[in-house]
């Protein structure tokens, strides 16, 4: 059996008893995901084949180990079959991604996310039975394309041609109360939250007045939300 050097953290068996996540592949996407999970208070077991990558994350993840994730004995040694959630973020080696996913599926892990670098790669992952296939570069490209088109600070697609958009108040509604703006009737979107003077977000109240300098969070069909941001 392979001998592995595991950096940092609590006893690995204790981590698998928590609401932890295993992230396999610590490239740009995998690292960003793992570190964001840690920032949210989630324990993370990070696995990557590159020793220098692993050493660079020593002390930043609950556990991080240099290992070959395409080997079933290695994954068992790391207690990966005990995790309820595993992310495969191997984007540079499609064969390794598919082999790793196949092993995880054989372990009957409840939730598997896998990064796909192309449509054919994603199709294979879906055919294998991956629960969630992720296209980081494709999804980010789409998101940025929508941001470039209008006066949006942020854009979150929800699927089914629906989106949530952060934008500044349009001239057509600035100076009026939310109830008076009638955005659903006039523009097909709903104001769901408002932020004033750089403060925290507040749920939209019909009596709140919309002023220049406010930020609005609106929801609605994608094209209508984009059109509203360009008024």
mmCIF file with all atom_site columns, N, CA and C in Angstrom, residues 74 133 204 226:
data_model
loop_
_atom_site.group_PDB
_atom_site.id
_atom_site.type_symbol
_atom_site.label_atom_id
_atom_site.label_alt_id
_atom_site.label_comp_id
_atom_site.label_asym_id
_atom_site.label_entity_id
_atom_site.label_seq_id
_atom_site.pdbx_PDB_ins_code
_atom_site.Cartn_x
_atom_site.Cartn_y
_atom_site.Cartn_z
_atom_site.occupancy
_atom_site.B_iso_or_equiv
_atom_site.pdbx_formal_charge
_atom_site.auth_seq_id
_atom_site.auth_comp_id
_atom_site.auth_asym_id
_atom_site.auth_atom_id
_atom_site.pdbx_PDB_model_num
ATOM 1  N N  . UNK A 1 74  ? -5.318  3.893  -2.545  1.00 0.00 ? 74  UNK A N  1
ATOM 2  C CA . UNK A 1 74  ? -4.935  5.195  -1.995  1.00 0.00 ? 74  UNK A CA 1
ATOM 3  C C  . UNK A 1 74  ? -6.164  5.928  -1.459  1.00 0.00 ? 74  UNK A C  1
ATOM 4  N N  . UNK A 1 133 ? -22.088 17.963 -12.862 1.00 0.00 ? 133 UNK A N  1
ATOM 5  C CA . UNK A 1 133 ? -20.974 18.250 -13.758 1.00 0.00 ? 133 UNK A CA 1
ATOM 6  C C  . UNK A 1 133 ? -20.808 19.760 -13.846 1.00 0.00 ? 133 UNK A C  1
ATOM 7  N N  . UNK A 1 204 ? -36.584 43.845 0.152   1.00 0.00 ? 204 UNK A N  1
ATOM 8  C CA . UNK A 1 204 ? -37.366 44.944 -0.409  1.00 0.00 ? 204 UNK A CA 1
ATOM 9  C C  . UNK A 1 204 ? -38.694 45.083 0.311   1.00 0.00 ? 204 UNK A C  1
ATOM 10 N N  . UNK A 1 226 ? -31.653 41.795 -17.939 1.00 0.00 ? 226 UNK A N  1
ATOM 11 C CA . UNK A 1 226 ? -30.597 42.507 -18.642 1.00 0.00 ? 226 UNK A CA 1
ATOM 12 C C  . UNK A 1 226 ? -31.119 43.828 -19.223 1.00 0.00 ? 226 UNK A C  1
#
